[in-house]
Short mmCIF file of C-alpha atoms and ligand atoms in Angstrom, two decimals:
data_model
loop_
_atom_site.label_atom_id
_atom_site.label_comp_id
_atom_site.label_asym_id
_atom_site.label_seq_id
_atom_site.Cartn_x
_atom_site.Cartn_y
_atom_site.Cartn_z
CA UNK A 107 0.00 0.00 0.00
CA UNK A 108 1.76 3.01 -1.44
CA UNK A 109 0.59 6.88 1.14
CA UNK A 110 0.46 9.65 -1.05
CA UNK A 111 1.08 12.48 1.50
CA UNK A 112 -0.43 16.01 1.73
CA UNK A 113 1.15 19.13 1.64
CA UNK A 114 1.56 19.12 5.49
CA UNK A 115 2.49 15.63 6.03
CA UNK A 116 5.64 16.66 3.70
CA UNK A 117 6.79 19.50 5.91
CA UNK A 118 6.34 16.93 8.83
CA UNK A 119 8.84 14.79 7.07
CA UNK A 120 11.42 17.75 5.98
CA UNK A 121 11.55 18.77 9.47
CA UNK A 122 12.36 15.83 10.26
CA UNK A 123 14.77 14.82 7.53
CA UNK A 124 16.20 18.09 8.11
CA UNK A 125 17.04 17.13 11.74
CA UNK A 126 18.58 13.87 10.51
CA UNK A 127 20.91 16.38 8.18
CA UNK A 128 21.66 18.50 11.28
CA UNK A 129 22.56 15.34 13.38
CA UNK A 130 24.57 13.96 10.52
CA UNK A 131 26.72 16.89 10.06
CA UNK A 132 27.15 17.24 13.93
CA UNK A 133 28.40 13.56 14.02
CA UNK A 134 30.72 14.76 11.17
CA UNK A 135 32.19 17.25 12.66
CA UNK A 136 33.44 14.77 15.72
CA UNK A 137 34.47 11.91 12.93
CA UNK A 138 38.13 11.70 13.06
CA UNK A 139 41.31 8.94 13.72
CA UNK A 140 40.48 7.83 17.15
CA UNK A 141 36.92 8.25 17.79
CA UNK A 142 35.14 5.28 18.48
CA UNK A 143 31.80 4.64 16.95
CA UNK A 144 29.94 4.11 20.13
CA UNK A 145 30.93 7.99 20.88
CA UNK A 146 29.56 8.79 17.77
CA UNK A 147 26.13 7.45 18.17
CA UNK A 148 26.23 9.07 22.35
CA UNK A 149 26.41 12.38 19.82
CA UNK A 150 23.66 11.65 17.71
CA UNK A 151 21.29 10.42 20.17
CA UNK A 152 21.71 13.84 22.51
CA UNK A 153 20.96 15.58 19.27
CA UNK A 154 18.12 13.85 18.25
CA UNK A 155 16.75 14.06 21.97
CA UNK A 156 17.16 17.93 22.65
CA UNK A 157 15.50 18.54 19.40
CA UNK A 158 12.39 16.71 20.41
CA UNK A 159 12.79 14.05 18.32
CA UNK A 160 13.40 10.28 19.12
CA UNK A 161 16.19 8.30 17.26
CA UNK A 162 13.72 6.43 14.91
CA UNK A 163 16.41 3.15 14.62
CA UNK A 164 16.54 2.24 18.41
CA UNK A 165 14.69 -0.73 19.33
CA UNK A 166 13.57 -0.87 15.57
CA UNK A 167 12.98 -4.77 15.43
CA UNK A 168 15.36 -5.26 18.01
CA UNK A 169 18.26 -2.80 16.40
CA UNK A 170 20.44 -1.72 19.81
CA UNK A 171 21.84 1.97 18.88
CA UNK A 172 20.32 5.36 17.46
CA UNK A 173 22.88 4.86 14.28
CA UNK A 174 24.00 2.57 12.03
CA UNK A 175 27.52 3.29 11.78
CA UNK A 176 29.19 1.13 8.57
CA UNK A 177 33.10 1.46 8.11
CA UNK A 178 35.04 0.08 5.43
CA UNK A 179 34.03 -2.92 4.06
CA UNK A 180 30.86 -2.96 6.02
CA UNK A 181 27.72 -2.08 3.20
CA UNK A 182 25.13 -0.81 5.94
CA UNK A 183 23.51 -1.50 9.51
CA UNK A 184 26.92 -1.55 11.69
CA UNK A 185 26.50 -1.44 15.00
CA UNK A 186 28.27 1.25 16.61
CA UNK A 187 30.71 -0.43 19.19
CA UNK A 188 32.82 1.18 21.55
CA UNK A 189 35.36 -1.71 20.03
CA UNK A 190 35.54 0.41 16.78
CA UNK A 191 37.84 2.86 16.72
CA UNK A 192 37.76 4.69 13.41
CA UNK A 193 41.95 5.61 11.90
CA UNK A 194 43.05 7.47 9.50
CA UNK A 195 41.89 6.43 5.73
CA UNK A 196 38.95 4.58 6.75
CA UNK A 197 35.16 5.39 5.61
CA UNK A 198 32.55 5.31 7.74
CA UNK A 199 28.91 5.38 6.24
CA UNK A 200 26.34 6.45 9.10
CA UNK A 201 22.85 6.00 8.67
CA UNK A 202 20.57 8.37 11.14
CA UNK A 203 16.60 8.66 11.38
CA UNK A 204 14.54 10.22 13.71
CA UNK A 205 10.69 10.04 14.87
CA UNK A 206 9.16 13.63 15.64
CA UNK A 207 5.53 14.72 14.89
CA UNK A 208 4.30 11.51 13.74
CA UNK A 209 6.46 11.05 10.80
CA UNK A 210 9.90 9.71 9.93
CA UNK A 211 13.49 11.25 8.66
CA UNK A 212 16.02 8.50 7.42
CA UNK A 213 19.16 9.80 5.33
CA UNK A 214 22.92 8.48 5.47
CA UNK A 215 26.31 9.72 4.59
CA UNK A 216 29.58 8.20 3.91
CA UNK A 217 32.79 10.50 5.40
CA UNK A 218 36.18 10.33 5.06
CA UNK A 219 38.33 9.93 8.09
CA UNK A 220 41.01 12.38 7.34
CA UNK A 221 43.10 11.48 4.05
CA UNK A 222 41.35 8.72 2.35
CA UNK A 223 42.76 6.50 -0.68
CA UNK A 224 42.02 8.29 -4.34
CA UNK A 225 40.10 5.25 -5.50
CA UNK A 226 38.18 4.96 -2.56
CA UNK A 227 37.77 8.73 -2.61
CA UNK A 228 36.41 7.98 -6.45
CA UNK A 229 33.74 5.27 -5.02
CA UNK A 230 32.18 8.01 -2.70
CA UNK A 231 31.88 10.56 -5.02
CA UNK A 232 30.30 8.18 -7.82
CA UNK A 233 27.82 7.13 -5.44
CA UNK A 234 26.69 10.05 -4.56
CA UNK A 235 26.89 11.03 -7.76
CA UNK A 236 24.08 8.12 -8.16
CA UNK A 237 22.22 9.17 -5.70
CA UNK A 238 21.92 12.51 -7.69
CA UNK A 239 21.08 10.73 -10.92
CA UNK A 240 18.50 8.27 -9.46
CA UNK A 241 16.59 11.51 -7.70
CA UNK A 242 16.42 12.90 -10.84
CA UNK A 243 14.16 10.83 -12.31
CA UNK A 244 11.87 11.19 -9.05
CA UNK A 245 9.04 12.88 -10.81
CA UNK A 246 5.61 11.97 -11.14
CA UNK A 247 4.74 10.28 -14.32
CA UNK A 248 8.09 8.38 -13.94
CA UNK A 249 8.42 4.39 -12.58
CA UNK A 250 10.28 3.48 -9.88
CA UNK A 251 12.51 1.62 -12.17
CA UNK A 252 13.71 4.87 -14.09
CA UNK A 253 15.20 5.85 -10.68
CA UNK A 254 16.88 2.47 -10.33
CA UNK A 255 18.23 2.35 -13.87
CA UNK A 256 19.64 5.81 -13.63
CA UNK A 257 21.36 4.68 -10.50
CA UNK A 258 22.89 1.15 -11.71
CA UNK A 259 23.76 2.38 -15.09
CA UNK A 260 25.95 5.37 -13.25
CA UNK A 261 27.58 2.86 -10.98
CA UNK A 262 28.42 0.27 -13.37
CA UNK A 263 30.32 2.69 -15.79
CA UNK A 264 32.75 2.47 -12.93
CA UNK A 265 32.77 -0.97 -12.30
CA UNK A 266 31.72 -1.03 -9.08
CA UNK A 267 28.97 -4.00 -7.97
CA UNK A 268 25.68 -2.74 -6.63
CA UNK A 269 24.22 -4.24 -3.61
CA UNK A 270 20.94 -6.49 -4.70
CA UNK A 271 19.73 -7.95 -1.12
CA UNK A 272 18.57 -3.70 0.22
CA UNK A 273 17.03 -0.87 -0.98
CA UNK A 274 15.08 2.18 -0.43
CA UNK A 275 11.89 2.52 0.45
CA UNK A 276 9.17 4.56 1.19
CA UNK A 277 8.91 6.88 3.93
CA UNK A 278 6.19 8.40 6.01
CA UNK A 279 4.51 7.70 9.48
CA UNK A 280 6.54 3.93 9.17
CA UNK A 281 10.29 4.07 8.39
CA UNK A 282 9.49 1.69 5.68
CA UNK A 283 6.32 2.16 3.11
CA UNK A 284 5.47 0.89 0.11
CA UNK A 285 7.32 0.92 -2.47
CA UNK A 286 10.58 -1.20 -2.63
CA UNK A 287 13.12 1.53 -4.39
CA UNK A 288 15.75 -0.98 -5.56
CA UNK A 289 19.25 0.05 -7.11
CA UNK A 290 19.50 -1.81 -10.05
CA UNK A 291 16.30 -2.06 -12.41
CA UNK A 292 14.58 -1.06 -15.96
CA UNK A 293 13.60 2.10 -17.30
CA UNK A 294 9.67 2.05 -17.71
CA UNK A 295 9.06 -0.66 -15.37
CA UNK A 296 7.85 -0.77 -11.67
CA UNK A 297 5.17 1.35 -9.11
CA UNK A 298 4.23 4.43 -11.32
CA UNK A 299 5.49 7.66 -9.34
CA UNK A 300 2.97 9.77 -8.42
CA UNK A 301 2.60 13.35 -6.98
CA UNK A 302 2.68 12.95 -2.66
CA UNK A 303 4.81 9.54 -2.83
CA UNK A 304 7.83 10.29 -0.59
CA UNK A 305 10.73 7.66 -1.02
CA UNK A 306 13.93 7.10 0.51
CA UNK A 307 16.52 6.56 -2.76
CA UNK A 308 19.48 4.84 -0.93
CA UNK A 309 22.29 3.60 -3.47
CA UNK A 310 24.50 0.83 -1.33
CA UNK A 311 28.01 0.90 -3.90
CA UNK A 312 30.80 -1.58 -3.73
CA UNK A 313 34.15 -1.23 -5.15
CA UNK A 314 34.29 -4.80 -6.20
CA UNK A 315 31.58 -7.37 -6.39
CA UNK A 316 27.84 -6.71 -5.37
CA UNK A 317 28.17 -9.54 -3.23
CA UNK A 318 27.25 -9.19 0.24
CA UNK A 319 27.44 -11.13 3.62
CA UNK A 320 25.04 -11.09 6.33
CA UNK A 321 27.22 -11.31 9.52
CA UNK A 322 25.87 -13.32 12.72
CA UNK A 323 25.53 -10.54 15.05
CA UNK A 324 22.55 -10.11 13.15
CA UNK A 325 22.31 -6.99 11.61
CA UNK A 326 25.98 -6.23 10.01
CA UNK A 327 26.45 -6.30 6.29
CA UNK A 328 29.44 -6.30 4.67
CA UNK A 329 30.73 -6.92 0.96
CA UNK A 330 32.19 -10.55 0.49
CA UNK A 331 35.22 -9.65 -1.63
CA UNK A 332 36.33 -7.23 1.88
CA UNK A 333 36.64 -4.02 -0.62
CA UNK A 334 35.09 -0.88 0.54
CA UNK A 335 31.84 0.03 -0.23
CA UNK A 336 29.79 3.65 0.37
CA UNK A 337 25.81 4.47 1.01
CA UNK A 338 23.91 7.90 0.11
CA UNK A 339 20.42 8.39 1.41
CA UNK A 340 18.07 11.03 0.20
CA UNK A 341 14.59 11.29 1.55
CA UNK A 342 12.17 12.83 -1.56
CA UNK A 343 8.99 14.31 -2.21
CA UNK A 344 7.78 13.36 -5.62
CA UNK A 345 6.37 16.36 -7.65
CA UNK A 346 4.63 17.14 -10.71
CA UNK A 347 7.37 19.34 -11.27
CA UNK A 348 10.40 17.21 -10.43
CA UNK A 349 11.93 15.80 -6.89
CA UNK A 350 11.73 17.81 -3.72
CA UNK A 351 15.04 16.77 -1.76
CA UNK A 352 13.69 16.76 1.94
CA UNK A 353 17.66 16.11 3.27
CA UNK A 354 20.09 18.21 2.78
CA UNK A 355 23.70 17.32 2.15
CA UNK A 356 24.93 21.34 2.09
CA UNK A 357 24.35 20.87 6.10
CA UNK A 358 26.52 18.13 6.35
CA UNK A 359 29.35 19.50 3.67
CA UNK A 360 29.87 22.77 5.44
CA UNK A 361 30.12 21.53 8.87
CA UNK A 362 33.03 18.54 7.51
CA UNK A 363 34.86 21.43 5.19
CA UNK A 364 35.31 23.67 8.65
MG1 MG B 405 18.61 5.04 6.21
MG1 MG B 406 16.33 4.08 4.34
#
């Protein structure tokens, strides 16, 4: 069952995907060598509180932290660990949402912990560079599949694999609505967009194969070959007109170019 939201249900959910922004760049301005993750979700979870909101992932189906904190080889849904202590050159894709007013926020961002590798440097850029494409094509009148496309074609010029086993979603008073907003797909094909859908376009990148593991604690997933991979999460309004980004990246950028 696919909620086409009113105009006021998608302020609800830019406030809060704006919150998840402003708790993403305040957990990247604390990201560097020796910071464990743990600390890192501690920050987010204080943020999320004194803005009235609650962290949307704790307890979700059992998950144990307000983030999901990903480093390295690790796709999505790390738990942050007072074990994990980031270093110089990793990447660390954290994954935030919040529950305020009713409604959901749910965006992510991959960082750089100080100097990373150039080719691993290239994988974030290109998959946010996805991300862009794929929300592009988040218009009514368009399928879901013209998103997906645009993403997997863009990631594939590279080389990279992209991850088959998650996707994005849609988003409203549940973290995740109908429809299924895979990465890979056909133009033309899939749930017809329509104006009030609001979807979560989240490409999941790896530098080698799009082979994934799902590691016994649960909840960890991490690509098989061990080569890095990156995650971008946009939360969007579709228009008549075109997408309406409710996150917003420019947040996050200034606070990590400081
Ligand atoms: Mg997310
Ligand atoms: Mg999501």
């Amino acid at each position: 069952m696919i909620y086409l939201k009113t105009d006021e249900e998608i302020e609800l959910l830019r406030e809060n995907n704006l919150l998840v922004s402003q708790t993403l760049a305040e957990v990247g301005r604390h990201i560097r060598p020796g910071v464990t993750t743990l600390e890192l979700d501690r920050i987010a979870e204080d943020f999320i509180r004194a803005h009235g909101a609650v962290p949307a992932f704790l307890g979700y189906q059992g998950f144990p932290a307000s983030l999901c904190i990903s480093v390295n080889e690790q796709v999505v849904h790390g738990i942050p660990s007072a074990d994990c202590v980031l270093k110089e050159g990793d990447i660390v894709s954290v994954d935030c949402g919040t529950f305020m007013k009713g409604f959901v926020g749910d965006s992510a961002y991959t960082f750089a912990v100080g100097e990373v590798a150039e080719e691993v440097r290239q994988l974030m850029e290109v998959t946010k560079e996805a991300l862009y494409k794929g929300t592009a094509q988040a218009k009514a009148g368009n399928r879901v599949g013209d998103v997906s496309a645009a993403v997997q074609e863009h990631a594939e010029r590279f080389g990279y694999g992209v991850v088959r086993e998650l996707e994005g979603h849609g988003l409203g008073r549940k973290m995740h609505e109908d429809p299924g907003v895979p990465n890979y797909g056909a133009r033309g094909r899939g749930p017809l967009l329509k104006e009030g859908m609001v979807i979560c376009i989240e490409p999941m990148i790896n530098m080698g194969a799009k082979a994934v593991v799902f590691e016994r604690d649960g909840w960890t997933v991490r690509t098989r070959d061990r080569k890095p991979a990156a995650h971008y999460e946009f939360a969007v309004a579709v228009r008549k007109d075109g997408p309406d980004v409710l996150t917003d990246f420019s947040i996050i950028e200034q606070a990590i170019n400081n």
